[in-house]
């Protein structure tokens, strides 16, 4: 598979509005009772009769800036959109490197934070959209059968981390031998350039590789990779082939039968790109095992960022799903 042999995606073709409201909510960390703050932004009005969609970023540890074009859903469909930075990154409370043990950063921590955000904003009925790790988080959240959850949107979300790693190794095998060698040697002077080539193929195919939203998030990750290293393992690259952190054995495959029309009454939307690091083998268990209504849309020109690569089509696909009556 050589994505460079195919035309690049159109990218983002129109501007989006600034948030209607931004702020923070207090969050008591369950394991330590420390008080942290979760930073959020809202597009639209949570008091309207429209069901809001809460967007959960990936990483872990990559703040939500790269998801900002998704806010066009509020513009086009008058749906309230909520985005936030998970604690440990972005504008939320950051934790000093080496001050907290790796087992401090767990899925349970971020499940508690998501639940706290929803309750603190007074949201009672809602949809969830998660990208990559964010999709993993909201799928685990759905399995707790929270009150008020209506629809689930999983973008570039693996169902099993071991499969994801295997697929990543297969994708890397299509790279030229020299690039493969540089990726394997982190001390190589060509390692950074090799990583960028991997990103151009399977993270974001927009040319030039410089969407400001993505670059802002990646710069934030480079400045503070504490959470990412604890959960994914180093180095701080969002498209790493090797997962050595606490997420290395994560899987929901055995539990997908618990995702039913009762737990997710509005259904599940699966999204990936043809050149995605989350290839079809990673997504198929979602499609074949969940007991709720499920729809799968693949973006032909995209890799892992269809919201940046084919923005208008992405907004239309997600907006129509959200506005379809359950």
PDB file of C-alpha atoms in Angstrom:
ATOM      1  CA  UNK A   1       0.000   0.000   0.000  1.00  0.00           C
ATOM      2  CA  UNK A   2       1.552   3.291  -1.157  1.00  0.00           C
ATOM      3  CA  UNK A   3      -0.715   6.225  -0.297  1.00  0.00           C
ATOM      4  CA  UNK A   4       1.558   8.519  -2.301  1.00  0.00           C
ATOM      5  CA  UNK A   5       0.268   6.834  -5.470  1.00  0.00           C
ATOM      6  CA  UNK A   6      -3.236   8.178  -4.777  1.00  0.00           C
ATOM      7  CA  UNK A   7      -4.506  11.770  -4.959  1.00  0.00           C
ATOM      8  CA  UNK A   8      -4.343  13.774  -1.735  1.00  0.00           C
ATOM      9  CA  UNK A   9      -7.571  14.585   0.110  1.00  0.00           C
ATOM     10  CA  UNK A  10      -9.124  18.057  -0.169  1.00  0.00           C
ATOM     11  CA  UNK A  11      -8.490  18.936   3.456  1.00  0.00           C
ATOM     12  CA  UNK A  12     -10.425  21.612   5.323  1.00  0.00           C
ATOM     13  CA  UNK A  13     -12.136  23.948   2.859  1.00  0.00           C
ATOM     14  CA  UNK A  14     -13.888  26.487   5.098  1.00  0.00           C
ATOM     15  CA  UNK A  15     -13.356  28.205   8.447  1.00  0.00           C
ATOM     16  CA  UNK A  16     -15.114  27.306  11.672  1.00  0.00           C
ATOM     17  CA  UNK A  17     -16.418  29.605  14.381  1.00  0.00           C
ATOM     18  CA  UNK A  18     -14.752  30.141  17.764  1.00  0.00           C
ATOM     19  CA  UNK A  19     -16.436  28.428  20.705  1.00  0.00           C
ATOM     20  CA  UNK A  20     -19.549  29.974  22.167  1.00  0.00           C
ATOM     21  CA  UNK A  21     -18.237  29.363  25.662  1.00  0.00           C
ATOM     22  CA  UNK A  22     -15.076  28.029  27.283  1.00  0.00           C
ATOM     23  CA  UNK A  23     -14.239  27.274  30.883  1.00  0.00           C
ATOM     24  CA  UNK A  24     -13.066  24.689  33.378  1.00  0.00           C
ATOM     25  CA  UNK A  25     -14.709  22.222  35.740  1.00  0.00           C
ATOM     26  CA  UNK A  26     -13.175  20.902  38.933  1.00  0.00           C
ATOM     27  CA  UNK A  27     -12.301  17.227  38.968  1.00  0.00           C
ATOM     28  CA  UNK A  28     -11.352  15.245  42.049  1.00  0.00           C
ATOM     29  CA  UNK A  29      -8.800  12.588  41.065  1.00  0.00           C
ATOM     30  CA  UNK A  30     -10.199   9.311  42.500  1.00  0.00           C
ATOM     31  CA  UNK A  31      -6.864   7.723  43.422  1.00  0.00           C
ATOM     32  CA  UNK A  32      -5.353  10.718  45.261  1.00  0.00           C
ATOM     33  CA  UNK A  33      -8.263  13.088  46.038  1.00  0.00           C
ATOM     34  CA  UNK A  34      -6.294  15.892  44.373  1.00  0.00           C
ATOM     35  CA  UNK A  35      -8.347  18.631  42.726  1.00  0.00           C
ATOM     36  CA  UNK A  36      -7.601  19.065  39.037  1.00  0.00           C
ATOM     37  CA  UNK A  37      -9.300  21.164  36.376  1.00  0.00           C
ATOM     38  CA  UNK A  38     -10.690  19.999  33.050  1.00  0.00           C
ATOM     39  CA  UNK A  39     -10.711  22.675  30.338  1.00  0.00           C
ATOM     40  CA  UNK A  40     -13.632  22.584  27.890  1.00  0.00           C
ATOM     41  CA  UNK A  41     -15.121  24.521  24.971  1.00  0.00           C
ATOM     42  CA  UNK A  42     -18.727  24.532  23.754  1.00  0.00           C
ATOM     43  CA  UNK A  43     -20.164  25.468  20.367  1.00  0.00           C
ATOM     44  CA  UNK A  44     -23.888  26.185  20.487  1.00  0.00           C
ATOM     45  CA  UNK A  45     -26.280  26.172  23.431  1.00  0.00           C
ATOM     46  CA  UNK A  46     -26.541  23.269  25.854  1.00  0.00           C
ATOM     47  CA  UNK A  47     -29.969  24.595  26.873  1.00  0.00           C
ATOM     48  CA  UNK A  48     -31.381  24.010  23.408  1.00  0.00           C
ATOM     49  CA  UNK A  49     -33.540  21.003  22.638  1.00  0.00           C
ATOM     50  CA  UNK A  50     -30.784  19.474  20.500  1.00  0.00           C
ATOM     51  CA  UNK A  51     -28.816  16.545  21.961  1.00  0.00           C
ATOM     52  CA  UNK A  52     -25.154  17.613  22.390  1.00  0.00           C
ATOM     53  CA  UNK A  53     -22.206  15.595  21.138  1.00  0.00           C
ATOM     54  CA  UNK A  54     -19.188  15.355  23.431  1.00  0.00           C
ATOM     55  CA  UNK A  55     -15.947  14.901  21.473  1.00  0.00           C
ATOM     56  CA  UNK A  56     -13.067  12.997  23.071  1.00  0.00           C
ATOM     57  CA  UNK A  57      -9.551  13.449  21.717  1.00  0.00           C
ATOM     58  CA  UNK A  58      -6.895  10.827  21.131  1.00  0.00           C
ATOM     59  CA  UNK A  59      -3.332  10.320  22.259  1.00  0.00           C
ATOM     60  CA  UNK A  60      -3.464   9.735  25.076  1.00  0.00           C
ATOM     61  CA  UNK A  61      -2.154  13.209  25.828  1.00  0.00           C
ATOM     62  CA  UNK A  62      -2.889  14.972  22.511  1.00  0.00           C
ATOM     63  CA  UNK A  63      -5.170  17.959  23.242  1.00  0.00           C
ATOM     64  CA  UNK A  64      -8.342  18.591  21.302  1.00  0.00           C
ATOM     65  CA  UNK A  65      -7.094  21.350  18.938  1.00  0.00           C
ATOM     66  CA  UNK A  66      -6.798  18.886  16.035  1.00  0.00           C
ATOM     67  CA  UNK A  67     -10.519  18.081  16.368  1.00  0.00           C
ATOM     68  CA  UNK A  68     -11.656  21.716  15.998  1.00  0.00           C
ATOM     69  CA  UNK A  69     -13.109  21.376  12.451  1.00  0.00           C
ATOM     70  CA  UNK A  70     -15.658  18.949  13.905  1.00  0.00           C
ATOM     71  CA  UNK A  71     -17.253  22.039  15.496  1.00  0.00           C
ATOM     72  CA  UNK A  72     -18.726  22.727  12.035  1.00  0.00           C
ATOM     73  CA  UNK A  73     -21.400  20.211  13.061  1.00  0.00           C
ATOM     74  CA  UNK A  74     -22.759  22.955  15.307  1.00  0.00           C
ATOM     75  CA  UNK A  75     -22.741  25.431  12.417  1.00  0.00           C
ATOM     76  CA  UNK A  76     -24.398  23.109   9.908  1.00  0.00           C
ATOM     77  CA  UNK A  77     -26.810  21.179  12.133  1.00  0.00           C
ATOM     78  CA  UNK A  78     -27.256  23.473  15.203  1.00  0.00           C
ATOM     79  CA  UNK A  79     -26.075  20.584  17.384  1.00  0.00           C
ATOM     80  CA  UNK A  80     -24.210  21.667  20.549  1.00  0.00           C
ATOM     81  CA  UNK A  81     -20.620  20.408  20.400  1.00  0.00           C
ATOM     82  CA  UNK A  82     -18.427  19.952  23.477  1.00  0.00           C
ATOM     83  CA  UNK A  83     -14.672  19.409  23.355  1.00  0.00           C
ATOM     84  CA  UNK A  84     -12.236  19.168  26.241  1.00  0.00           C
ATOM     85  CA  UNK A  85      -8.621  18.466  27.096  1.00  0.00           C
ATOM     86  CA  UNK A  86      -8.118  15.428  29.269  1.00  0.00           C
ATOM     87  CA  UNK A  87      -6.173  16.072  32.456  1.00  0.00           C
ATOM     88  CA  UNK A  88      -2.459  15.835  31.890  1.00  0.00           C
ATOM     89  CA  UNK A  89      -2.471  17.747  28.601  1.00  0.00           C
ATOM     90  CA  UNK A  90      -3.449  20.944  26.835  1.00  0.00           C
ATOM     91  CA  UNK A  91      -5.220  23.562  28.915  1.00  0.00           C
ATOM     92  CA  UNK A  92      -6.270  21.154  31.663  1.00  0.00           C
ATOM     93  CA  UNK A  93      -4.232  20.430  34.772  1.00  0.00           C
ATOM     94  CA  UNK A  94      -0.862  18.975  33.824  1.00  0.00           C
ATOM     95  CA  UNK A  95       1.091  16.623  36.025  1.00  0.00           C
ATOM     96  CA  UNK A  96       4.841  17.176  36.442  1.00  0.00           C
ATOM     97  CA  UNK A  97       6.955  14.497  34.722  1.00  0.00           C
ATOM     98  CA  UNK A  98       8.288  11.762  36.999  1.00  0.00           C
ATOM     99  CA  UNK A  99       6.189  12.999  39.952  1.00  0.00           C
ATOM    100  CA  UNK A 100       3.472  10.409  39.355  1.00  0.00           C
ATOM    101  CA  UNK A 101       3.999   6.670  38.778  1.00  0.00           C
ATOM    102  CA  UNK A 102       2.913   5.301  35.383  1.00  0.00           C
ATOM    103  CA  UNK A 103       0.014   3.412  36.995  1.00  0.00           C
ATOM    104  CA  UNK A 104      -1.503   6.780  37.994  1.00  0.00           C
ATOM    105  CA  UNK A 105      -2.621   7.262  34.381  1.00  0.00           C
ATOM    106  CA  UNK A 106      -5.313   4.634  33.877  1.00  0.00           C
ATOM    107  CA  UNK A 107      -8.482   4.286  31.842  1.00  0.00           C
ATOM    108  CA  UNK A 108     -10.399   4.558  35.116  1.00  0.00           C
ATOM    109  CA  UNK A 109      -8.918   8.036  35.684  1.00  0.00           C
ATOM    110  CA  UNK A 110     -10.162   9.283  32.322  1.00  0.00           C
ATOM    111  CA  UNK A 111     -13.523   7.517  32.619  1.00  0.00           C
ATOM    112  CA  UNK A 112     -14.079   9.350  35.898  1.00  0.00           C
ATOM    113  CA  UNK A 113     -13.059  12.650  34.301  1.00  0.00           C
ATOM    114  CA  UNK A 114     -15.449  12.201  31.358  1.00  0.00           C
ATOM    115  CA  UNK A 115     -18.315  11.333  33.692  1.00  0.00           C
ATOM    116  CA  UNK A 116     -17.494  14.340  35.877  1.00  0.00           C
ATOM    117  CA  UNK A 117     -17.457  16.680  32.865  1.00  0.00           C
ATOM    118  CA  UNK A 118     -20.859  15.490  31.630  1.00  0.00           C
ATOM    119  CA  UNK A 119     -22.427  15.865  35.066  1.00  0.00           C
ATOM    120  CA  UNK A 120     -20.745  19.222  35.794  1.00  0.00           C
ATOM    121  CA  UNK A 121     -22.069  20.712  32.553  1.00  0.00           C
ATOM    122  CA  UNK A 122     -25.583  19.553  33.459  1.00  0.00           C
ATOM    123  CA  UNK A 123     -25.869  17.297  30.414  1.00  0.00           C
ATOM    124  CA  UNK A 124     -28.460  14.543  30.825  1.00  0.00           C
ATOM    125  CA  UNK A 125     -28.845  13.140  27.280  1.00  0.00           C
ATOM    126  CA  UNK A 126     -25.848  13.106  24.956  1.00  0.00           C
ATOM    127  CA  UNK A 127     -23.943  11.502  22.115  1.00  0.00           C
ATOM    128  CA  UNK A 128     -20.244  10.647  22.263  1.00  0.00           C
ATOM    129  CA  UNK A 129     -17.627  10.960  19.526  1.00  0.00           C
ATOM    130  CA  UNK A 130     -14.137   9.598  20.140  1.00  0.00           C
ATOM    131  CA  UNK A 131     -11.071   9.639  17.940  1.00  0.00           C
ATOM    132  CA  UNK A 132      -8.401   6.914  18.271  1.00  0.00           C
ATOM    133  CA  UNK A 133      -7.679   6.613  22.016  1.00  0.00           C
ATOM    134  CA  UNK A 134     -10.738   8.798  22.579  1.00  0.00           C
ATOM    135  CA  UNK A 135     -12.843   6.120  20.886  1.00  0.00           C
ATOM    136  CA  UNK A 136     -11.294   3.480  23.100  1.00  0.00           C
ATOM    137  CA  UNK A 137     -12.200   5.579  26.127  1.00  0.00           C
ATOM    138  CA  UNK A 138     -15.829   6.174  25.147  1.00  0.00           C
ATOM    139  CA  UNK A 139     -16.324   2.503  24.240  1.00  0.00           C
ATOM    140  CA  UNK A 140     -15.157   1.576  27.733  1.00  0.00           C
ATOM    141  CA  UNK A 141     -17.474   4.275  29.078  1.00  0.00           C
ATOM    142  CA  UNK A 142     -20.430   2.856  27.132  1.00  0.00           C
ATOM    143  CA  UNK A 143     -19.806  -0.537  28.726  1.00  0.00           C
ATOM    144  CA  UNK A 144     -20.521   1.030  32.149  1.00  0.00           C
ATOM    145  CA  UNK A 145     -24.069   1.663  30.830  1.00  0.00           C
ATOM    146  CA  UNK A 146     -24.176   5.356  31.803  1.00  0.00           C
ATOM    147  CA  UNK A 147     -27.534   7.075  31.971  1.00  0.00           C
ATOM    148  CA  UNK A 148     -28.328   9.389  29.069  1.00  0.00           C
ATOM    149  CA  UNK A 149     -25.984   7.962  26.427  1.00  0.00           C
ATOM    150  CA  UNK A 150     -27.751   7.889  23.053  1.00  0.00           C
ATOM    151  CA  UNK A 151     -25.280   7.442  20.162  1.00  0.00           C
ATOM    152  CA  UNK A 152     -21.647   6.405  19.833  1.00  0.00           C
ATOM    153  CA  UNK A 153     -19.256   7.535  17.069  1.00  0.00           C
ATOM    154  CA  UNK A 154     -15.914   5.733  16.894  1.00  0.00           C
ATOM    155  CA  UNK A 155     -13.359   7.331  14.585  1.00  0.00           C
ATOM    156  CA  UNK A 156     -10.146   5.433  13.775  1.00  0.00           C
ATOM    157  CA  UNK A 157     -10.708   3.372  16.897  1.00  0.00           C
ATOM    158  CA  UNK A 158      -9.155  -0.079  17.337  1.00  0.00           C
ATOM    159  CA  UNK A 159     -11.110  -2.767  19.155  1.00  0.00           C
ATOM    160  CA  UNK A 160      -7.966  -4.586  20.261  1.00  0.00           C
ATOM    161  CA  UNK A 161      -4.497  -3.131  20.785  1.00  0.00           C
ATOM    162  CA  UNK A 162      -2.580  -6.249  19.778  1.00  0.00           C
ATOM    163  CA  UNK A 163      -4.347  -6.278  16.418  1.00  0.00           C
ATOM    164  CA  UNK A 164      -3.574  -2.585  16.048  1.00  0.00           C
ATOM    165  CA  UNK A 165       0.135  -3.229  16.627  1.00  0.00           C
ATOM    166  CA  UNK A 166       0.143  -6.115  14.120  1.00  0.00           C
ATOM    167  CA  UNK A 167      -1.547  -3.930  11.503  1.00  0.00           C
ATOM    168  CA  UNK A 168       0.974  -1.162  12.187  1.00  0.00           C
ATOM    169  CA  UNK A 169       3.843  -3.539  11.552  1.00  0.00           C
ATOM    170  CA  UNK A 170       2.235  -4.626   8.266  1.00  0.00           C
ATOM    171  CA  UNK A 171       1.835  -1.015   7.133  1.00  0.00           C
ATOM    172  CA  UNK A 172       5.435  -0.265   8.012  1.00  0.00           C
ATOM    173  CA  UNK A 173       6.550  -3.220   5.864  1.00  0.00           C
ATOM    174  CA  UNK A 174       5.335  -1.314   2.771  1.00  0.00           C
ATOM    175  CA  UNK A 175       7.766   1.526   3.434  1.00  0.00           C
ATOM    176  CA  UNK A 176      11.093   1.648   1.570  1.00  0.00           C
ATOM    177  CA  UNK A 177      13.749  -0.425   3.395  1.00  0.00           C
ATOM    178  CA  UNK A 178      15.797   2.634   4.323  1.00  0.00           C
ATOM    179  CA  UNK A 179      12.837   4.301   6.014  1.00  0.00           C
ATOM    180  CA  UNK A 180      11.990   1.084   7.853  1.00  0.00           C
ATOM    181  CA  UNK A 181      15.556   0.900   9.178  1.00  0.00           C
ATOM    182  CA  UNK A 182      15.468   4.538  10.347  1.00  0.00           C
ATOM    183  CA  UNK A 183      12.135   3.978  12.123  1.00  0.00           C
ATOM    184  CA  UNK A 184      13.640   1.054  14.024  1.00  0.00           C
ATOM    185  CA  UNK A 185      16.669   3.091  15.145  1.00  0.00           C
ATOM    186  CA  UNK A 186      15.557   6.020  17.267  1.00  0.00           C
ATOM    187  CA  UNK A 187      19.163   7.261  17.452  1.00  0.00           C
ATOM    188  CA  UNK A 188      19.407   7.499  13.671  1.00  0.00           C
ATOM    189  CA  UNK A 189      19.652  11.067  12.317  1.00  0.00           C
ATOM    190  CA  UNK A 190      17.018  10.044   9.760  1.00  0.00           C
ATOM    191  CA  UNK A 191      14.548   8.832  12.393  1.00  0.00           C
ATOM    192  CA  UNK A 192      12.553  12.089  12.495  1.00  0.00           C
ATOM    193  CA  UNK A 193      12.234  12.228   8.704  1.00  0.00           C
ATOM    194  CA  UNK A 194      11.204   8.561   8.599  1.00  0.00           C
ATOM    195  CA  UNK A 195       8.543   9.165  11.246  1.00  0.00           C
ATOM    196  CA  UNK A 196       7.224  12.100   9.244  1.00  0.00           C
ATOM    197  CA  UNK A 197       6.918   9.893   6.156  1.00  0.00           C
ATOM    198  CA  UNK A 198       4.915   7.383   8.195  1.00  0.00           C
ATOM    199  CA  UNK A 199       2.684  10.233   9.381  1.00  0.00           C
ATOM    200  CA  UNK A 200       2.172  11.512   5.833  1.00  0.00           C
ATOM    201  CA  UNK A 201       0.981   8.077   4.793  1.00  0.00           C
ATOM    202  CA  UNK A 202      -1.119   6.943   7.742  1.00  0.00           C
ATOM    203  CA  UNK A 203      -1.790   9.858  10.128  1.00  0.00           C
ATOM    204  CA  UNK A 204      -2.823  12.756   7.890  1.00  0.00           C
ATOM    205  CA  UNK A 205      -2.501  12.854   4.089  1.00  0.00           C
ATOM    206  CA  UNK A 206      -3.175  16.587   3.677  1.00  0.00           C
ATOM    207  CA  UNK A 207      -0.380  18.186   1.653  1.00  0.00           C
ATOM    208  CA  UNK A 208       1.621  19.969   2.772  1.00  0.00           C
ATOM    209  CA  UNK A 209       1.625  18.172   6.105  1.00  0.00           C
ATOM    210  CA  UNK A 210       0.809  21.252   8.137  1.00  0.00           C
ATOM    211  CA  UNK A 211      -2.839  21.595   9.241  1.00  0.00           C
ATOM    212  CA  UNK A 212      -2.470  24.187  11.974  1.00  0.00           C
ATOM    213  CA  UNK A 213      -4.847  22.313  14.299  1.00  0.00           C
ATOM    214  CA  UNK A 214      -2.811  19.114  14.077  1.00  0.00           C
ATOM    215  CA  UNK A 215       0.528  20.882  14.407  1.00  0.00           C
ATOM    216  CA  UNK A 216      -0.715  22.693  17.528  1.00  0.00           C
ATOM    217  CA  UNK A 217      -1.703  19.391  19.130  1.00  0.00           C
ATOM    218  CA  UNK A 218       1.559  17.683  18.159  1.00  0.00           C
ATOM    219  CA  UNK A 219       3.591  20.593  19.540  1.00  0.00           C
ATOM    220  CA  UNK A 220       1.715  20.309  22.830  1.00  0.00           C
ATOM    221  CA  UNK A 221       2.472  16.579  22.913  1.00  0.00           C
ATOM    222  CA  UNK A 222       6.160  17.259  22.277  1.00  0.00           C
ATOM    223  CA  UNK A 223       6.224  19.695  25.198  1.00  0.00           C
ATOM    224  CA  UNK A 224       4.511  17.325  27.630  1.00  0.00           C
ATOM    225  CA  UNK A 225       4.368  13.606  26.832  1.00  0.00           C
ATOM    226  CA  UNK A 226       3.913  12.314  30.389  1.00  0.00           C
ATOM    227  CA  UNK A 227       0.494  10.749  29.840  1.00  0.00           C
ATOM    228  CA  UNK A 228       1.356   9.438  26.387  1.00  0.00           C
ATOM    229  CA  UNK A 229       4.522   7.717  27.567  1.00  0.00           C
ATOM    230  CA  UNK A 230       2.757   6.141  30.551  1.00  0.00           C
ATOM    231  CA  UNK A 231      -0.095   4.678  28.529  1.00  0.00           C
ATOM    232  CA  UNK A 232       1.356   4.135  25.042  1.00  0.00           C
ATOM    233  CA  UNK A 233       5.036   4.020  25.887  1.00  0.00           C
ATOM    234  CA  UNK A 234       7.712   6.185  24.260  1.00  0.00           C
ATOM    235  CA  UNK A 235       8.506   7.850  22.040  1.00  0.00           C
ATOM    236  CA  UNK A 236       5.852  10.563  21.831  1.00  0.00           C
ATOM    237  CA  UNK A 237       4.508   9.835  18.370  1.00  0.00           C
ATOM    238  CA  UNK A 238       0.744   9.448  17.816  1.00  0.00           C
ATOM    239  CA  UNK A 239       1.255   6.807  15.144  1.00  0.00           C
ATOM    240  CA  UNK A 240       3.677   4.556  17.021  1.00  0.00           C
ATOM    241  CA  UNK A 241       3.932   0.947  15.881  1.00  0.00           C
ATOM    242  CA  UNK A 242       5.003  -0.399  19.254  1.00  0.00           C
ATOM    243  CA  UNK A 243       2.693   0.003  22.256  1.00  0.00           C
ATOM    244  CA  UNK A 244       4.585  -0.754  25.458  1.00  0.00           C
ATOM    245  CA  UNK A 245       2.605   1.252  28.033  1.00  0.00           C
ATOM    246  CA  UNK A 246      -0.451   0.362  30.077  1.00  0.00           C
ATOM    247  CA  UNK A 247      -2.673   0.144  26.967  1.00  0.00           C
ATOM    248  CA  UNK A 248      -0.649  -2.648  25.346  1.00  0.00           C
ATOM    249  CA  UNK A 249      -3.167  -5.360  26.290  1.00  0.00           C
ATOM    250  CA  UNK A 250      -6.334  -3.249  26.006  1.00  0.00           C
ATOM    251  CA  UNK A 251      -9.233  -4.945  24.228  1.00  0.00           C
ATOM    252  CA  UNK A 252     -13.019  -4.756  24.226  1.00  0.00           C
ATOM    253  CA  UNK A 253     -13.593  -7.548  21.711  1.00  0.00           C
ATOM    254  CA  UNK A 254     -14.913 -10.010  24.302  1.00  0.00           C
ATOM    255  CA  UNK A 255     -17.340  -7.376  25.652  1.00  0.00           C
ATOM    256  CA  UNK A 256     -18.766  -5.996  22.423  1.00  0.00           C
ATOM    257  CA  UNK A 257     -21.860  -8.156  22.744  1.00  0.00           C
ATOM    258  CA  UNK A 258     -22.766  -5.989  25.737  1.00  0.00           C
ATOM    259  CA  UNK A 259     -23.137  -2.964  23.450  1.00  0.00           C
ATOM    260  CA  UNK A 260     -26.841  -3.329  22.737  1.00  0.00           C
ATOM    261  CA  UNK A 261     -29.802  -1.192  21.697  1.00  0.00           C
ATOM    262  CA  UNK A 262     -30.462  -0.744  25.412  1.00  0.00           C
ATOM    263  CA  UNK A 263     -27.004   0.650  26.210  1.00  0.00           C
ATOM    264  CA  UNK A 264     -26.628   2.668  22.972  1.00  0.00           C
ATOM    265  CA  UNK A 265     -30.213   3.140  21.749  1.00  0.00           C
ATOM    266  CA  UNK A 266     -29.299   5.487  18.895  1.00  0.00           C
ATOM    267  CA  UNK A 267     -26.751   3.135  17.385  1.00  0.00           C
ATOM    268  CA  UNK A 268     -23.037   3.146  16.608  1.00  0.00           C
ATOM    269  CA  UNK A 269     -21.221   4.874  13.735  1.00  0.00           C
ATOM    270  CA  UNK A 270     -17.788   3.499  12.789  1.00  0.00           C
ATOM    271  CA  UNK A 271     -15.386   5.651  10.775  1.00  0.00           C
ATOM    272  CA  UNK A 272     -11.950   4.935   9.360  1.00  0.00           C
ATOM    273  CA  UNK A 273      -9.876   5.946   6.358  1.00  0.00           C
ATOM    274  CA  UNK A 274      -8.666   3.712   3.555  1.00  0.00           C
ATOM    275  CA  UNK A 275      -5.060   4.552   4.524  1.00  0.00           C
ATOM    276  CA  UNK A 276      -5.791   4.556   8.259  1.00  0.00           C
ATOM    277  CA  UNK A 277      -3.403   3.103  10.816  1.00  0.00           C
ATOM    278  CA  UNK A 278      -6.652   1.638  12.162  1.00  0.00           C
ATOM    279  CA  UNK A 279      -7.210  -0.675   9.208  1.00  0.00           C
ATOM    280  CA  UNK A 280     -10.373  -2.728   8.671  1.00  0.00           C
ATOM    281  CA  UNK A 281      -9.069  -5.655  10.732  1.00  0.00           C
ATOM    282  CA  UNK A 282      -9.107  -3.327  13.750  1.00  0.00           C
ATOM    283  CA  UNK A 283     -12.642  -2.112  13.085  1.00  0.00           C
ATOM    284  CA  UNK A 284     -14.334  -5.356  11.991  1.00  0.00           C
ATOM    285  CA  UNK A 285     -15.070  -6.686  15.515  1.00  0.00           C
ATOM    286  CA  UNK A 286     -17.103  -3.549  16.207  1.00  0.00           C
ATOM    287  CA  UNK A 287     -19.177  -4.146  13.091  1.00  0.00           C
ATOM    288  CA  UNK A 288     -19.701  -7.873  13.569  1.00  0.00           C
ATOM    289  CA  UNK A 289     -20.139  -8.194  17.335  1.00  0.00           C
ATOM    290  CA  UNK A 290     -22.089  -5.239  18.715  1.00  0.00           C
ATOM    291  CA  UNK A 291     -25.784  -5.898  19.297  1.00  0.00           C
ATOM    292  CA  UNK A 292     -26.873  -2.338  18.587  1.00  0.00           C
ATOM    293  CA  UNK A 293     -27.524  -0.865  15.154  1.00  0.00           C
ATOM    294  CA  UNK A 294     -24.190  -0.126  13.522  1.00  0.00           C
ATOM    295  CA  UNK A 295     -23.090   1.770  10.412  1.00  0.00           C
ATOM    296  CA  UNK A 296     -19.540   1.775   9.001  1.00  0.00           C
ATOM    297  CA  UNK A 297     -18.259   4.553   6.725  1.00  0.00           C
ATOM    298  CA  UNK A 298     -14.778   4.504   5.204  1.00  0.00           C
ATOM    299  CA  UNK A 299     -13.227   7.653   3.719  1.00  0.00           C
ATOM    300  CA  UNK A 300     -11.487   6.780   0.470  1.00  0.00           C
ATOM    301  CA  UNK A 301      -8.867   9.555   0.496  1.00  0.00           C
ATOM    302  CA  UNK A 302      -8.168   9.677   4.227  1.00  0.00           C
ATOM    303  CA  UNK A 303      -5.831   8.095   6.709  1.00  0.00           C
ATOM    304  CA  UNK A 304      -6.396   8.606  10.457  1.00  0.00           C
ATOM    305  CA  UNK A 305      -7.763  12.165  10.299  1.00  0.00           C
ATOM    306  CA  UNK A 306     -10.793  12.258   7.955  1.00  0.00           C
ATOM    307  CA  UNK A 307     -12.105  15.273   9.888  1.00  0.00           C
ATOM    308  CA  UNK A 308      -8.996  17.146   8.639  1.00  0.00           C
ATOM    309  CA  UNK A 309      -8.583  15.324   5.325  1.00  0.00           C
ATOM    310  CA  UNK A 310     -12.170  15.235   4.010  1.00  0.00           C
ATOM    311  CA  UNK A 311     -13.753  17.728   6.388  1.00  0.00           C
ATOM    312  CA  UNK A 312     -16.958  18.559   4.520  1.00  0.00           C
ATOM    313  CA  UNK A 313     -17.797  14.915   3.887  1.00  0.00           C
ATOM    314  CA  UNK A 314     -16.971  14.003   7.493  1.00  0.00           C
ATOM    315  CA  UNK A 315     -19.236  16.728   8.883  1.00  0.00           C
ATOM    316  CA  UNK A 316     -22.067  15.609   6.597  1.00  0.00           C
ATOM    317  CA  UNK A 317     -21.713  11.921   7.523  1.00  0.00           C
ATOM    318  CA  UNK A 318     -21.592  12.615  11.258  1.00  0.00           C
ATOM    319  CA  UNK A 319     -24.257  15.330  11.152  1.00  0.00           C
ATOM    320  CA  UNK A 320     -26.723  13.085   9.338  1.00  0.00           C
ATOM    321  CA  UNK A 321     -26.085  10.252  11.775  1.00  0.00           C
ATOM    322  CA  UNK A 322     -26.645  12.527  14.753  1.00  0.00           C
ATOM    323  CA  UNK A 323     -29.875  13.946  13.345  1.00  0.00           C
ATOM    324  CA  UNK A 324     -31.364  10.619  12.312  1.00  0.00           C
ATOM    325  CA  UNK A 325     -34.094   9.699  14.768  1.00  0.00           C
ATOM    326  CA  UNK A 326     -33.321   6.622  16.857  1.00  0.00           C
TER     327      UNK A 326
END
